[in-house]
Each structure stands twice: as C-alpha cells, then as structure tokens.
mmCIF file of C-alpha atoms in Angstrom:
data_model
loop_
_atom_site.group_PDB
_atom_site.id
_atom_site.type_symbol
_atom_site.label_atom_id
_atom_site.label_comp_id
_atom_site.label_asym_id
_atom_site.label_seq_id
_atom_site.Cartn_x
_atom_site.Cartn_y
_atom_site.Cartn_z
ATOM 1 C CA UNK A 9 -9.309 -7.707 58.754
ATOM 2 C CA UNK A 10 -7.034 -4.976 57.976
ATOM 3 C CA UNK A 11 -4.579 -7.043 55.846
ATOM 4 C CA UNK A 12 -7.868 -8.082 53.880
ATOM 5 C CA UNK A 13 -9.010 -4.567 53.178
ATOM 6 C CA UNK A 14 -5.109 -3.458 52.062
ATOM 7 C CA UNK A 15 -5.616 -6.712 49.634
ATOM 8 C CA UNK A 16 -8.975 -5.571 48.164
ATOM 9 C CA UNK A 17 -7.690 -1.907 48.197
ATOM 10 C CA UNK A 18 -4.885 -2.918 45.869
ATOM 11 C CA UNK A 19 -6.989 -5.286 43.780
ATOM 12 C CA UNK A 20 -9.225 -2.305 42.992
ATOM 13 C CA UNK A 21 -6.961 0.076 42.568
ATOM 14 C CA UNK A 22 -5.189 -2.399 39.820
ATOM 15 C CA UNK A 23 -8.191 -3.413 38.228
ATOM 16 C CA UNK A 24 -9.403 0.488 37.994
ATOM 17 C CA UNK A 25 -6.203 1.427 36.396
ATOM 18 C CA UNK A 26 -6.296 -1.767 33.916
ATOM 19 C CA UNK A 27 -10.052 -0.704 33.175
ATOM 20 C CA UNK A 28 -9.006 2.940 32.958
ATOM 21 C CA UNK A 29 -6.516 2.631 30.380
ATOM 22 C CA UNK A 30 -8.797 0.293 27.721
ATOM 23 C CA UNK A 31 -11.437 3.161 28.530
ATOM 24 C CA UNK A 32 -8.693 5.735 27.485
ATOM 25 C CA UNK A 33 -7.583 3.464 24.446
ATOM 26 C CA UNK A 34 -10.533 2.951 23.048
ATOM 27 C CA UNK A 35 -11.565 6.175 23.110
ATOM 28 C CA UNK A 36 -8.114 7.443 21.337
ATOM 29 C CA UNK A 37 -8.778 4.419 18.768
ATOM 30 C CA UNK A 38 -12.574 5.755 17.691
ATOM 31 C CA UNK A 39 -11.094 9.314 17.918
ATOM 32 C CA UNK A 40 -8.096 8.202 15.111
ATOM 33 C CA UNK A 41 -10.443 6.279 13.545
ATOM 34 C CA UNK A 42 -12.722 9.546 13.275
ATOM 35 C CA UNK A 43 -10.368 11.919 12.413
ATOM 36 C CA UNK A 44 -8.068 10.170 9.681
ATOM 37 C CA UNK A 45 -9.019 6.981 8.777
ATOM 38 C CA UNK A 46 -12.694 7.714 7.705
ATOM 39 C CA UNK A 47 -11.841 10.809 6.077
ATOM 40 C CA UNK A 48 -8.999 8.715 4.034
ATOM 41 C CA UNK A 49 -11.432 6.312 3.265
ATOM 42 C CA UNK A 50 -13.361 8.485 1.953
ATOM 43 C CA UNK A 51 -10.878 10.334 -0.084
ATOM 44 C CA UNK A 52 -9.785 6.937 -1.507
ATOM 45 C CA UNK A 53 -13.158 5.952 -2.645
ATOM 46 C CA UNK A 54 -13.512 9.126 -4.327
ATOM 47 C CA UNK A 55 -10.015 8.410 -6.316
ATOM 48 C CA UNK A 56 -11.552 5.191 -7.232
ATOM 49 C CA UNK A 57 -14.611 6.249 -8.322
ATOM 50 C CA UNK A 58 -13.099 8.933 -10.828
ATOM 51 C CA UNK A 59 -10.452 6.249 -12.108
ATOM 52 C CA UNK A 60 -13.494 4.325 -12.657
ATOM 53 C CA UNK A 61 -15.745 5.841 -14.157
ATOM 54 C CA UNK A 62 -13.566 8.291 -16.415
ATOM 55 C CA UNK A 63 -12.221 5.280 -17.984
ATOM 56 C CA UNK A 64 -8.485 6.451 -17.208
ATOM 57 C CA UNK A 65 -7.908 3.244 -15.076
ATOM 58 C CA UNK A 66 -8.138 0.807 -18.354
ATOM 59 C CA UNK A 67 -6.776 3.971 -20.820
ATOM 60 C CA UNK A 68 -3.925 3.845 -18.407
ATOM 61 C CA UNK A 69 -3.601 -0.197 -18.147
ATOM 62 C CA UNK A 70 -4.262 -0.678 -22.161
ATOM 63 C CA UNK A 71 -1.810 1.858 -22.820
ATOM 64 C CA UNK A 72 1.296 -0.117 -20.373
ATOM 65 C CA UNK A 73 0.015 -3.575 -20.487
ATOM 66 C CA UNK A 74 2.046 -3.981 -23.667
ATOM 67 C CA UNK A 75 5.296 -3.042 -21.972
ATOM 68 C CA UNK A 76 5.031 -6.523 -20.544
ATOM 69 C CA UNK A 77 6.465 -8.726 -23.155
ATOM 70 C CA UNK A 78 10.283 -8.276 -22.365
ATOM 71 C CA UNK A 79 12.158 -7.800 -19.194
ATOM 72 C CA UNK A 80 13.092 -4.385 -20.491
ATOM 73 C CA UNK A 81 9.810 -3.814 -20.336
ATOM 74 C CA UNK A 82 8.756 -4.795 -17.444
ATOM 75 C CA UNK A 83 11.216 -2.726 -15.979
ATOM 76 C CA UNK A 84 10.120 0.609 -17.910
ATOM 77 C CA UNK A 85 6.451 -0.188 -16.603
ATOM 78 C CA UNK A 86 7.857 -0.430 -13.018
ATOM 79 C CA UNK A 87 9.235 2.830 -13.335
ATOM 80 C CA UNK A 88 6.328 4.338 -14.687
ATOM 81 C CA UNK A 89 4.064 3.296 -12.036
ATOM 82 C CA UNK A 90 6.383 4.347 -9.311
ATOM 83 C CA UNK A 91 7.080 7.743 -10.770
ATOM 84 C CA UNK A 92 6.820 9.443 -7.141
ATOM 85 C CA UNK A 93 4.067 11.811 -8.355
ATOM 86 C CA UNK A 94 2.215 9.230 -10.218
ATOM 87 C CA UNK A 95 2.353 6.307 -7.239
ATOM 88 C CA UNK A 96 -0.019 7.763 -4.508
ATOM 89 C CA UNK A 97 -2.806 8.442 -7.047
ATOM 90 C CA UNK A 98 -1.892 4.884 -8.869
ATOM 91 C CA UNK A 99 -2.101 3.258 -5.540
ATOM 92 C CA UNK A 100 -5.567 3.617 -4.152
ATOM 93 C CA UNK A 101 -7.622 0.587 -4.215
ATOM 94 C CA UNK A 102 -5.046 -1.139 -6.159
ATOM 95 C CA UNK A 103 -7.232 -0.435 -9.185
ATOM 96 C CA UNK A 104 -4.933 0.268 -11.806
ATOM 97 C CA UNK A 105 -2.509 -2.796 -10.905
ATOM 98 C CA UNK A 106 -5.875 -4.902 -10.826
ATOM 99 C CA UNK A 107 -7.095 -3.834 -14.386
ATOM 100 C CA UNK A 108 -3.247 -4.400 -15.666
ATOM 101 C CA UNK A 109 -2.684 -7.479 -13.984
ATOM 102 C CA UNK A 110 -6.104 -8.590 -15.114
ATOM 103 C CA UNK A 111 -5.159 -7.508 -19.046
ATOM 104 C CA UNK A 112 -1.548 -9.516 -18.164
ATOM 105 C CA UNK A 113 -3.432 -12.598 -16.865
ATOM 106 C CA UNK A 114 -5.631 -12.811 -19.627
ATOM 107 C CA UNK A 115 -1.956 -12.549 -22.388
ATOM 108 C CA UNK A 116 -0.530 -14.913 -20.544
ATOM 109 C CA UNK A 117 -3.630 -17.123 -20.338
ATOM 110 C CA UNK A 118 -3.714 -17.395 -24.448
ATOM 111 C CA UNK A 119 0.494 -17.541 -24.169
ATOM 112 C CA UNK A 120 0.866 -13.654 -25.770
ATOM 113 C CA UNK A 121 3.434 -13.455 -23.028
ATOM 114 C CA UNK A 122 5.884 -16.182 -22.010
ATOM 115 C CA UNK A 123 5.362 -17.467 -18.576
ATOM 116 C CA UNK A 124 8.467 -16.789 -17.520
ATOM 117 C CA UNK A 125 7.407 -12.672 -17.433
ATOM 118 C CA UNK A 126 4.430 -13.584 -14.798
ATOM 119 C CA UNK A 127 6.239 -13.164 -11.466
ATOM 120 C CA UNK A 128 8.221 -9.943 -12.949
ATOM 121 C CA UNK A 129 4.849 -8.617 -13.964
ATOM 122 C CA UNK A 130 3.569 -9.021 -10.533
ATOM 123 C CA UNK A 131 6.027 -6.723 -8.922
ATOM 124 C CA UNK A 132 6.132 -4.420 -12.269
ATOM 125 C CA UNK A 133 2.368 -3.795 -11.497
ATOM 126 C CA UNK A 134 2.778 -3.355 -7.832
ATOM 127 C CA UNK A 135 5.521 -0.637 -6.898
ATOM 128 C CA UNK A 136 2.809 1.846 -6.111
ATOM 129 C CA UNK A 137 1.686 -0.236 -3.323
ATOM 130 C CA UNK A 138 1.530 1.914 0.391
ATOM 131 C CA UNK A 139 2.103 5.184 -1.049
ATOM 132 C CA UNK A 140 -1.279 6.216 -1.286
ATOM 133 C CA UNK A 141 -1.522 5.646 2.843
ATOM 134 C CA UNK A 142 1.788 6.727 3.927
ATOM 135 C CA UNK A 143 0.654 10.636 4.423
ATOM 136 C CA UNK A 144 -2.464 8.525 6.991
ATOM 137 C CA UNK A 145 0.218 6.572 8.314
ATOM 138 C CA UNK A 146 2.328 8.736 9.567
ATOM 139 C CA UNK A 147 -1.065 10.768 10.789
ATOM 140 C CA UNK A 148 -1.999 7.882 12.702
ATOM 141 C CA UNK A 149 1.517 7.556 14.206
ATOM 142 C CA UNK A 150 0.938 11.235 15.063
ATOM 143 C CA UNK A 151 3.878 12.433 13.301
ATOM 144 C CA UNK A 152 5.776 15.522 13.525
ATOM 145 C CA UNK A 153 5.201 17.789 10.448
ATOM 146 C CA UNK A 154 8.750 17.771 9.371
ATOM 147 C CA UNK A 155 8.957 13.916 9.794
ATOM 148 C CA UNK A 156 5.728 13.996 6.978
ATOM 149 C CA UNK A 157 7.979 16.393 4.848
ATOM 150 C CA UNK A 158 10.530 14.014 5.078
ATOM 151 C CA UNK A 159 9.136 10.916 5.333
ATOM 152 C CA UNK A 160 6.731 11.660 2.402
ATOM 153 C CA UNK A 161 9.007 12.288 -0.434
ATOM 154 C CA UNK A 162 11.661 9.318 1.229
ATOM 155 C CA UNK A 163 9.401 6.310 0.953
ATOM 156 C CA UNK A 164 7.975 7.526 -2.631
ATOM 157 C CA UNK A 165 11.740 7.861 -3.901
ATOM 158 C CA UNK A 166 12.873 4.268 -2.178
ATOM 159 C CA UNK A 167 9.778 2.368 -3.792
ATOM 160 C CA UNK A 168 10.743 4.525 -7.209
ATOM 161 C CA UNK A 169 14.409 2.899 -7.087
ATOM 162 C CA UNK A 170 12.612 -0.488 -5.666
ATOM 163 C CA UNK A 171 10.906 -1.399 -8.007
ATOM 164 C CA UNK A 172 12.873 -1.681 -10.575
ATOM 165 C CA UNK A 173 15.102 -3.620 -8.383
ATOM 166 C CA UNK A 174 12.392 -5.834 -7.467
ATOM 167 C CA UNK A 175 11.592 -6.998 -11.134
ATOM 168 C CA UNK A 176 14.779 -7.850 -12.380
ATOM 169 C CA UNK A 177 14.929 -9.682 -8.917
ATOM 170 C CA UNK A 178 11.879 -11.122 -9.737
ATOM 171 C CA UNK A 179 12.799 -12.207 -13.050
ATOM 172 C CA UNK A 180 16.686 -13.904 -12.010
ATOM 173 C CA UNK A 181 14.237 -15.854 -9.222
ATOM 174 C CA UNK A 182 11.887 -17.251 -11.834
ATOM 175 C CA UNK A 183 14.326 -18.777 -14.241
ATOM 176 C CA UNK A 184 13.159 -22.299 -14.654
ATOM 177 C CA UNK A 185 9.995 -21.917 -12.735
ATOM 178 C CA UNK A 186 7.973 -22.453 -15.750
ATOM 179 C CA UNK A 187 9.624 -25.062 -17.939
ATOM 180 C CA UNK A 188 8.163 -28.268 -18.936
#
C-alpha cells in the first residue's frame, strides 16, 4: 500500500508540474501577445492605412516600376527599397512590393519587360522584407537594449548589401528559364 501511494505521489507531482508549466506558458504567451504583438499590429495597420490612402504606395511604385527593364535596374530599385531608413516603413504589409510587383506583372503580362527580368524583379521588390518586425522580434525574444541598438541597424545594413546581391543572383539563376 505504501509503494502504491509513493507511485501516485510521484504521478501527481509530475503531472502538476507538466500542468504548471503550460499554465505558466500560456499565460507568458497572452501576456507577449498583449504587450507587443497587438500593439505592432496595430502600428502596422496604421502604416498601411496612410500608404493607402495618401496614394504614396502607387506614387512610390509608378515612380520605380520603370527601373525594371534592365538588370541595372533592377539592381538600383533593390537598393532603393532597402535604403536602411526607407525598408522598415517600405516593409509593412508588403504593400509597396505588392502594388510594384502588381505594376511588373501586368509589363510583363503585355511583354513591356522581357521575361527573363521576372525572377530578378521578385527579389528587387522584396529586400525590405522583416525589417519592419525586427524591433518586435527582438521584443518578443526579450532582448537586451543594447542587443536592439545593435541588432537594429545590423540586419537593416545586411538586407541593404543583400539585396543587391540577391538580384544579380537572381538574374545569373534565370538564364534560360524563359526561352522557347
């Protein structure tokens, strides 16, 4: 009988920690969620609604779209968008890539714009992406202050010499992808 109550004694004790610690997650999870995620969420929706209805968003994508006829070009549009100041207010919602690479789609629908640019475009339109959430992501990770000084500036500055990178990569990769 002893040896029985030990048994159940250690099975509760086990399944009281186990039950303890999902408590404890769960509560740190809605408690993250409160504190950073739903306050970024609603920063970003505010970005988007400004880029929207200000009209900057297709001013801005009318105005680089035609940088996409040449590789040259495509690799001055990369830089743009990943200017490090320019990237985290680019980057939320993905709206101004969407509006460019909707303009794109629609030039190299009617052939404006050899095939051959359309996987180059992709990552000419995209170097922004992430920097708009690094600052919550390193929040969430509960960074140290000086690892968001840091860390900040570091990832804006990699995707700035990235991108670039990443479209002439792009284009080398798509040579004879789109021949008859």
């Amino acid at each position: 009988m002893k040896g029985i109550n030990k048994l159940l004694e250690r099975i509760g004790r086990g399944v009281g920690k186990v039950v303890g610690a999902m408590y404890q997650a769960g509560r740190d999870s809605v408690d993250q969620v409160i504190k950073n995620v739903l306050p970024f969420m609603a920063f970003i929706s505010l970005i988007i609604g400004i880029i929207l209805k200000t009209g900057v968003g297709d001013w801005i994508a009318k105005t680089l779209s035609p940088l996409a006829g040449s590789l040259l070009g495509l690799v001055v549009l990369s830089i743009i968008i990943a200017i490090p100041v320019l990237s985290p207010l680019l980057g939320p919602g993905a709206v101004i890539a969407s509006i460019i690479g909707t303009l794109l789609g629609t030039q190299f629908a009617t052939k404006a714009i050899p095939a051959q640019y359309a996987l180059p475009a992709l990552f000419a339109i995209n170097p922004q992406v992430g920097c708009d959430f690094i600052p919550v992501g390193l929040a969430l990770g509960e960074a140290e202050p000086e690892t968001v000084e840091i860390g900040v500036p570091a990832v804006l500055f990699s995707r700035f010499v990235t991108g670039p990178l990443a479209v002439v990569l792009a284009y080398f990769a798509s040579i004879g992808l789109y021949t008859k």
